[in-house]
Coordinates of C-alpha atoms in Angstrom, one line a residue:
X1048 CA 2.8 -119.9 -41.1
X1049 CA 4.8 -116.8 -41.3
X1050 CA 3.2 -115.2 -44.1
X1051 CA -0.2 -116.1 -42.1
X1052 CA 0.5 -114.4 -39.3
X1053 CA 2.0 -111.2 -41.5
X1054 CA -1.2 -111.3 -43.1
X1055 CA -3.1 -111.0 -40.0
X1056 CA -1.4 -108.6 -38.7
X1057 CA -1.7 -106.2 -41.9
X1058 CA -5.1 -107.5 -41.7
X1059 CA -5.8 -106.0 -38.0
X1060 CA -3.7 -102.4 -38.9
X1061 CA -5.8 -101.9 -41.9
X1062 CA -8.8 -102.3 -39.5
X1063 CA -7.7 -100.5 -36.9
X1064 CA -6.0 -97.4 -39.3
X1065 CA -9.9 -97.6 -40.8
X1066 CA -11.8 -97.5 -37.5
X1067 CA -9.5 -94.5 -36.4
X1068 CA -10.2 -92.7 -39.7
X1069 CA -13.9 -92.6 -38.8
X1070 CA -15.7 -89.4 -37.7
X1071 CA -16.8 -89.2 -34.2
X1072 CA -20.2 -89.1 -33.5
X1073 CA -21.9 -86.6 -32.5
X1074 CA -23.1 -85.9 -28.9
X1075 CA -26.7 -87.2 -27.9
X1076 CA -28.8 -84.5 -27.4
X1077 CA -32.6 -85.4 -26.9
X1078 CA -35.2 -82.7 -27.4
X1079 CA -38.8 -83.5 -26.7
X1080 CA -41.9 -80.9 -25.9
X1081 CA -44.9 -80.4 -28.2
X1082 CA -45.0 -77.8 -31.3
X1083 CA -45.7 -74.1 -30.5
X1084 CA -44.4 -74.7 -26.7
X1085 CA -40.3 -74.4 -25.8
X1086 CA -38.6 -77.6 -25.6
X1087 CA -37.2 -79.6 -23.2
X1088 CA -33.4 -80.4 -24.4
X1089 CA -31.0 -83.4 -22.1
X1090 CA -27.7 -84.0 -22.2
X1091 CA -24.5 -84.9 -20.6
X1092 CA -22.4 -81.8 -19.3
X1093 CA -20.2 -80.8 -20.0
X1094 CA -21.2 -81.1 -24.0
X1095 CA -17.9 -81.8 -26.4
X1096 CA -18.9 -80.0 -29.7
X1097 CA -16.2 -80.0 -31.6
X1098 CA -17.8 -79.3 -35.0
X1099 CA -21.0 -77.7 -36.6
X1100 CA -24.1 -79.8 -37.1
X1101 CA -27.4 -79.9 -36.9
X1102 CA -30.6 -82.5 -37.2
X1103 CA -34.5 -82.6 -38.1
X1104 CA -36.1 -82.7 -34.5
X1105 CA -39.4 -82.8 -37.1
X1106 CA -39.8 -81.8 -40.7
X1107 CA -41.9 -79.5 -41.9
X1108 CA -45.3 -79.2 -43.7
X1109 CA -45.7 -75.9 -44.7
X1110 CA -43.7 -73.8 -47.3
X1111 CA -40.4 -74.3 -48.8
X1112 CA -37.9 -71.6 -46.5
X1113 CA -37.2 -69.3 -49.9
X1114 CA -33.5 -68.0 -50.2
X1115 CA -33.2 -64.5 -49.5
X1116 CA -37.0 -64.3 -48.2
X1117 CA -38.2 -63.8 -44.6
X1118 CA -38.5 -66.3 -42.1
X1119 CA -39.9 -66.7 -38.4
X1120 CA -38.2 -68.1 -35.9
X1121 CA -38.9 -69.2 -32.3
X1122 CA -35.5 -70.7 -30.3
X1123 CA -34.1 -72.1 -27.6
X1124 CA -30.3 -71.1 -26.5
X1125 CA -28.2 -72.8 -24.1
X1126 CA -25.0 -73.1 -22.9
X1127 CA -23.3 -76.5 -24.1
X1128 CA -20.6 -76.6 -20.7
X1129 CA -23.8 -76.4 -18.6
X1130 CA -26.8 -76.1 -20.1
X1131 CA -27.9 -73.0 -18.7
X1132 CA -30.2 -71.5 -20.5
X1133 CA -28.7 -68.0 -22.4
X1134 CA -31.9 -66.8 -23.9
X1135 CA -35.1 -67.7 -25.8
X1136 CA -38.4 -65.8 -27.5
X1137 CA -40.9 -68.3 -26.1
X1138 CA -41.8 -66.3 -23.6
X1139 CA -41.4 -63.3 -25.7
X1140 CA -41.9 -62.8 -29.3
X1141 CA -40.8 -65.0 -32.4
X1142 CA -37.8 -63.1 -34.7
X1143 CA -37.9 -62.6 -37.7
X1144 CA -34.6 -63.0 -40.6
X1145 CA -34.3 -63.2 -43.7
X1146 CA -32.6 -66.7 -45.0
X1147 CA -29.1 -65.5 -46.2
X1148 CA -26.2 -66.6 -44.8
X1149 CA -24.4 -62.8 -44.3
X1150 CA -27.8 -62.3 -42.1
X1151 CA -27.6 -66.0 -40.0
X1152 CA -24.4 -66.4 -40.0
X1153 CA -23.5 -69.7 -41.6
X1154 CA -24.0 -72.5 -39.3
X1155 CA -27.5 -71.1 -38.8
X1156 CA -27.8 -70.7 -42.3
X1157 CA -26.9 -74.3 -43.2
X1158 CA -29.3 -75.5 -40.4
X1159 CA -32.5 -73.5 -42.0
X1160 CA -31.9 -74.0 -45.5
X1161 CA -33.8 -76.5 -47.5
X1162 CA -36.4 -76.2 -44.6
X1163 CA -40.4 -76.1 -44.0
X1164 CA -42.5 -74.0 -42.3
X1165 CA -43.3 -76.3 -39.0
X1166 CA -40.0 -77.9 -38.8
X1167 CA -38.4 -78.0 -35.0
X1168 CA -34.4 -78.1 -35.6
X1169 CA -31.1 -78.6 -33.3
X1170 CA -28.3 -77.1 -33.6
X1171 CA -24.8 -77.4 -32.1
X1172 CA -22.3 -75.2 -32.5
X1173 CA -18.8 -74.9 -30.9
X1174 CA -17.3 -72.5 -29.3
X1175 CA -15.3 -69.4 -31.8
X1176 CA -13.3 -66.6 -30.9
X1177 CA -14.8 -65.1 -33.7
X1178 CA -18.6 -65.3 -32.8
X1179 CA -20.6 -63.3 -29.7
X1180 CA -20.2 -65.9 -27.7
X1181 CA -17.0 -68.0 -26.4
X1182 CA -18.9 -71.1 -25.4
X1183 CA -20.6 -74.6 -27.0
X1184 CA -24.4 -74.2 -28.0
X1185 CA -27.4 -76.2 -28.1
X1186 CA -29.6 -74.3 -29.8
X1187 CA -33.9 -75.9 -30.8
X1188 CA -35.6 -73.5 -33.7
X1189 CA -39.1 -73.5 -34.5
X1190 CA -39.9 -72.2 -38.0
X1191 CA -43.6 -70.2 -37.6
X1192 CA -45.5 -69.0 -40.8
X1193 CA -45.3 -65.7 -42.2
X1194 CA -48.5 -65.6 -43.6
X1195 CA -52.1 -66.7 -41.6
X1196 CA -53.4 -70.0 -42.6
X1197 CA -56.5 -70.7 -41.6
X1198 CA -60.1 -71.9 -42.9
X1199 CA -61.6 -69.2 -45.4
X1200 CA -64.4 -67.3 -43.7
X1201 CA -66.9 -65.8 -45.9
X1202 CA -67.1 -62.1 -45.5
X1203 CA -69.9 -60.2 -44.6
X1204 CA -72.1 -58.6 -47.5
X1205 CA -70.8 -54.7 -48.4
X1206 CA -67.1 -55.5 -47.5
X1207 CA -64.2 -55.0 -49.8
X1208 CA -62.9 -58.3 -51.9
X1209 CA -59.6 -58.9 -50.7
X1210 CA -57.2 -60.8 -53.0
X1211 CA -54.0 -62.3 -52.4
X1212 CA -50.6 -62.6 -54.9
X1213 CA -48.8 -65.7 -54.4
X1214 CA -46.4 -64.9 -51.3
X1215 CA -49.9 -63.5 -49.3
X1216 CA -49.6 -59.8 -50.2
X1217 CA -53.1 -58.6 -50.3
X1218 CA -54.7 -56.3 -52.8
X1219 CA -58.1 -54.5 -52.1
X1220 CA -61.1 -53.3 -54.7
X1221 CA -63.2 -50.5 -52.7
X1222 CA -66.5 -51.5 -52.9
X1223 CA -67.5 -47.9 -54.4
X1224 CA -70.1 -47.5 -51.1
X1225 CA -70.2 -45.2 -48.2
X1226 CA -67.7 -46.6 -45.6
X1227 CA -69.6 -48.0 -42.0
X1228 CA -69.5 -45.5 -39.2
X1229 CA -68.6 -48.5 -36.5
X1230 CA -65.3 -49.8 -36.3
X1231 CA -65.8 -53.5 -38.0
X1232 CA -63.6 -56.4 -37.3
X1233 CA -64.5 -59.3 -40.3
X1234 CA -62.2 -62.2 -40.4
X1235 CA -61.0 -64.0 -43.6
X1236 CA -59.3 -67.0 -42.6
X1237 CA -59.9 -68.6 -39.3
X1238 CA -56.8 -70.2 -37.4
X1239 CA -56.7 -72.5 -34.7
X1240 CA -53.6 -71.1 -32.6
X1241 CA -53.8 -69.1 -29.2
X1242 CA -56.1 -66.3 -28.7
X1243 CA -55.0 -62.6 -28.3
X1244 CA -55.1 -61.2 -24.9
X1245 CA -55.5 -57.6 -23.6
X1246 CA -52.1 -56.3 -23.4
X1247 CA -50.4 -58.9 -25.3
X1248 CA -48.1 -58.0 -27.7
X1249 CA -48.4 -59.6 -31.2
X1250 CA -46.6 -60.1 -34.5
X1251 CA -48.4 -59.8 -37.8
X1252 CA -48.2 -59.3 -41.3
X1253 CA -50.6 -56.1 -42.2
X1254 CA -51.5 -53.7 -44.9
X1255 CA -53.3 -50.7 -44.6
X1256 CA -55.8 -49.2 -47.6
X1257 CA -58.0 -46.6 -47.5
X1258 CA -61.7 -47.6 -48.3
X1259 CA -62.6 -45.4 -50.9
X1260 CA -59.8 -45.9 -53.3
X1261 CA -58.5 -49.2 -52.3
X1262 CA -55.0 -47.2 -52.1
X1263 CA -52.5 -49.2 -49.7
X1264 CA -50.6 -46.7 -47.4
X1265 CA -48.3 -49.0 -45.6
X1266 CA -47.5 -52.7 -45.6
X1267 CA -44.9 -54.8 -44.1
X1268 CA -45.4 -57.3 -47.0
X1269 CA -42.9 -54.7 -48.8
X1270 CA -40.3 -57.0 -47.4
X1271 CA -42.2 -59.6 -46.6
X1272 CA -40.7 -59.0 -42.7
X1273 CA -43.3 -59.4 -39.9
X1274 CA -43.5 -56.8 -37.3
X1275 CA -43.6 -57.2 -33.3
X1276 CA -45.6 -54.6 -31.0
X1277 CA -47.8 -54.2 -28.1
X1278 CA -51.7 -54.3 -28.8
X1279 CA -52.1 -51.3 -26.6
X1280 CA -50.1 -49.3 -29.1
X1281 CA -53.1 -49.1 -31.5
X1282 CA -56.2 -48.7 -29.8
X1283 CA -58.4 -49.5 -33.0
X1284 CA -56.1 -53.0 -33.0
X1285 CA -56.8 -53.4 -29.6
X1286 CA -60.3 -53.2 -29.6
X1287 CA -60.5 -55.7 -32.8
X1288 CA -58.0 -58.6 -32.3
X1289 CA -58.7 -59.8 -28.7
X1290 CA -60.0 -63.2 -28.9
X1291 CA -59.1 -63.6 -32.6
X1292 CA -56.8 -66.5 -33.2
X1293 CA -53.3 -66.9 -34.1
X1294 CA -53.2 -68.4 -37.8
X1295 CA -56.2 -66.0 -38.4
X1296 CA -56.1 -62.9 -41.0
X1297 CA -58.6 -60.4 -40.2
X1298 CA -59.7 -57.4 -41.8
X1299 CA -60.4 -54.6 -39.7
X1300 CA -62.3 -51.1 -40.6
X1301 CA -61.6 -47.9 -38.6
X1302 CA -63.7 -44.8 -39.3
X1303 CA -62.1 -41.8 -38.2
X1304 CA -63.3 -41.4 -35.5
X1305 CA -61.3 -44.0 -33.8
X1306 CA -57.6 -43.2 -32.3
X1307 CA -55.2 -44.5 -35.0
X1308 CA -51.6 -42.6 -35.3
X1309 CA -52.3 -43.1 -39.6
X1310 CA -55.7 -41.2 -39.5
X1311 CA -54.0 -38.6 -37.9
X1312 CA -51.5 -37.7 -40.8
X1313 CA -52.9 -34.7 -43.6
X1314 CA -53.1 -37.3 -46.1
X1315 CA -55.5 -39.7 -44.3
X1316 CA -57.3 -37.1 -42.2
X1317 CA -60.8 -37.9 -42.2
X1318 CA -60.1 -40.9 -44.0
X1319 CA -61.7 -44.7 -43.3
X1320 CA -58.7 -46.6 -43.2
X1321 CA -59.0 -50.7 -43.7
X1322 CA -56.6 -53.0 -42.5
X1323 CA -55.7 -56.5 -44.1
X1324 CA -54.0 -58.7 -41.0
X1325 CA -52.2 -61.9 -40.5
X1326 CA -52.0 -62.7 -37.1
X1327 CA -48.5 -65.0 -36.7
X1328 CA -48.0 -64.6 -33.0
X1329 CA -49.3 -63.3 -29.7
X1330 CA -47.6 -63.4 -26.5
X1331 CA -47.9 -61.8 -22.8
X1332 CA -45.7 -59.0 -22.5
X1333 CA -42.3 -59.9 -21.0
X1334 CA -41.6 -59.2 -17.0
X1335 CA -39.3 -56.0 -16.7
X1336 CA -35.9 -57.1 -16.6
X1337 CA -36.3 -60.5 -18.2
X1338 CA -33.6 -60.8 -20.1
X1339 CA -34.0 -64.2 -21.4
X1340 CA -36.6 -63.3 -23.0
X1341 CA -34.3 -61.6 -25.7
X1342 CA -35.9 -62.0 -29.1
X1343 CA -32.8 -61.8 -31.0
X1344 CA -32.3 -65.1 -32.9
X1345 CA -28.6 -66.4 -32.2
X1346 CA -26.0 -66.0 -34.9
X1347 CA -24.6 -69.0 -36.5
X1348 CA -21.3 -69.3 -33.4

């Protein structure tokens, strides 16, 4: 009977040395809210985050995130202790990084890597001494394209053929004609996102060529790195994107008679410039003072 009971009792430390050995688990955080619009996130206050982690809100169906390449990012920041919000870029303008960990920091890093374009993301972070902030996180990332995605539009007849490499870098062959004396606005893919707005301000891939050579001048696709800036601030832009789509590349020719800072320069003086555009983003321009707004992605605290 002795050795029975002895047994148990080794029995029952074991168990309870093994259940003690376990990991907590994590807090419950529940985020809900439909893709492209900012998330609703619940929890018990104050959150205990203790250590880094992060979950699939939804996967992805788009491209494979690419070490070292660009990617797009829309989030949601709040404070863990009280879930105040810190800032966000819904209301604002997506960011863009590039997928390294000296640029994310690395429990942003970790969350992203291995990723899809289209994926919604959590992640918790605690508080660090050594990070911006001295406070939990509960952070919700929305991975947006970099390239436009849409249904192939046929172009219309006496346009140049524009061809694009693998990462969506496009290429032009001038058509050898005399350019149009209108400003055109042709698209090439067709997307189904929100339409531009006068005013707004909108991120985009672009390259610029000049018609009669085919000769690109300036491209962000040199680092593959979007750009973010008020429609107003090319009038030629403005004129051509509003009511295009976002998700939608569009090709846009400006004669020179148009107001365009480029057409400006000796070089291009007198020059038809055309532009090659993927339209990733539009937004209405943030409220003076707004500082939640912020479109700098949070570090990895």
């Amino acid at each position: 009977m002795r050795r029975l009971v002895a047994a148990c009792a080794a029995a029952a430390m074991l168990l309870l040395a093994a259940c003690s050995a376990q990991e907590p688990e994590p807090p419950e955080v529940v985020v809900t809210g439909d893709a492209g619009t900012a998330p609703t996130v619940t929890y018990r206050t104050p959150l205990s985050i203790t250590e880094p982690s992060h979950e699939v809100v939804w996967p992805g169906t788009g491209p494979d995130l690419v070490e070292g390449r660009p990617v797009l990012l829309d989030f949601w920041l709040e404070d863990a202790a009280d879930a105040s919000l810190v800032k966000e870029s819904y209301t604002s303008s997506p960011t863009p990084r590039l997928l390294t960990e000296e640029d994310l920091g690395k429990d942003l890093y970790a969350t992203l890597s291995g990723q899809k374009v289209g994926a919604r993301l959590l992640q918790l972070s605690p508080a660090s001494d050594a990070s911006a902030s001295s406070y939990p996180t509960v952070t919700v990332l929305d991975v947006l394209p970099i390239r436009a995605a849409g249904e192939p539009v046929a172009p219309r007849e006496g346009m140049p053929a524009v061809t694009l490499d693998d990462d969506g870098a496009p290429s032009l062959a001038p058509t050898g004609t005399e350019p149009p004396s209108d400003l055109v606005v042709q698209p090439l893919l067709r997307g189904t996102g929100a339409q531009v707005a006068e005013g707004d301000v909108i991120t985009v891939q672009y390259t610029g060529f000049v018609w009669s050579t085919g000769e690109a001048f300036d491209s962000t696709w040199t680092n593959g790195s979007p750009n973010t800036f008020p429609l107003d601030d090319v009038p030629a832009w403005s004129e051509a994107l509003v009511e295009q789509t976002v998700g939608s590349q569009v090709m846009v020719v400006v004669p020179p008679s148009y107001a365009l800072g480029a057409t400006q320069s000796e070089e291009l003086q007198g020059q038809t410039i055309v532009f090659v555009i993927d339209l990733l983003a539009t937004r209405a321009p943030a409220a003076d003072g707004d500082d939640t707004g912020a479109t700098d992605a949070p570090e990895g605290e």
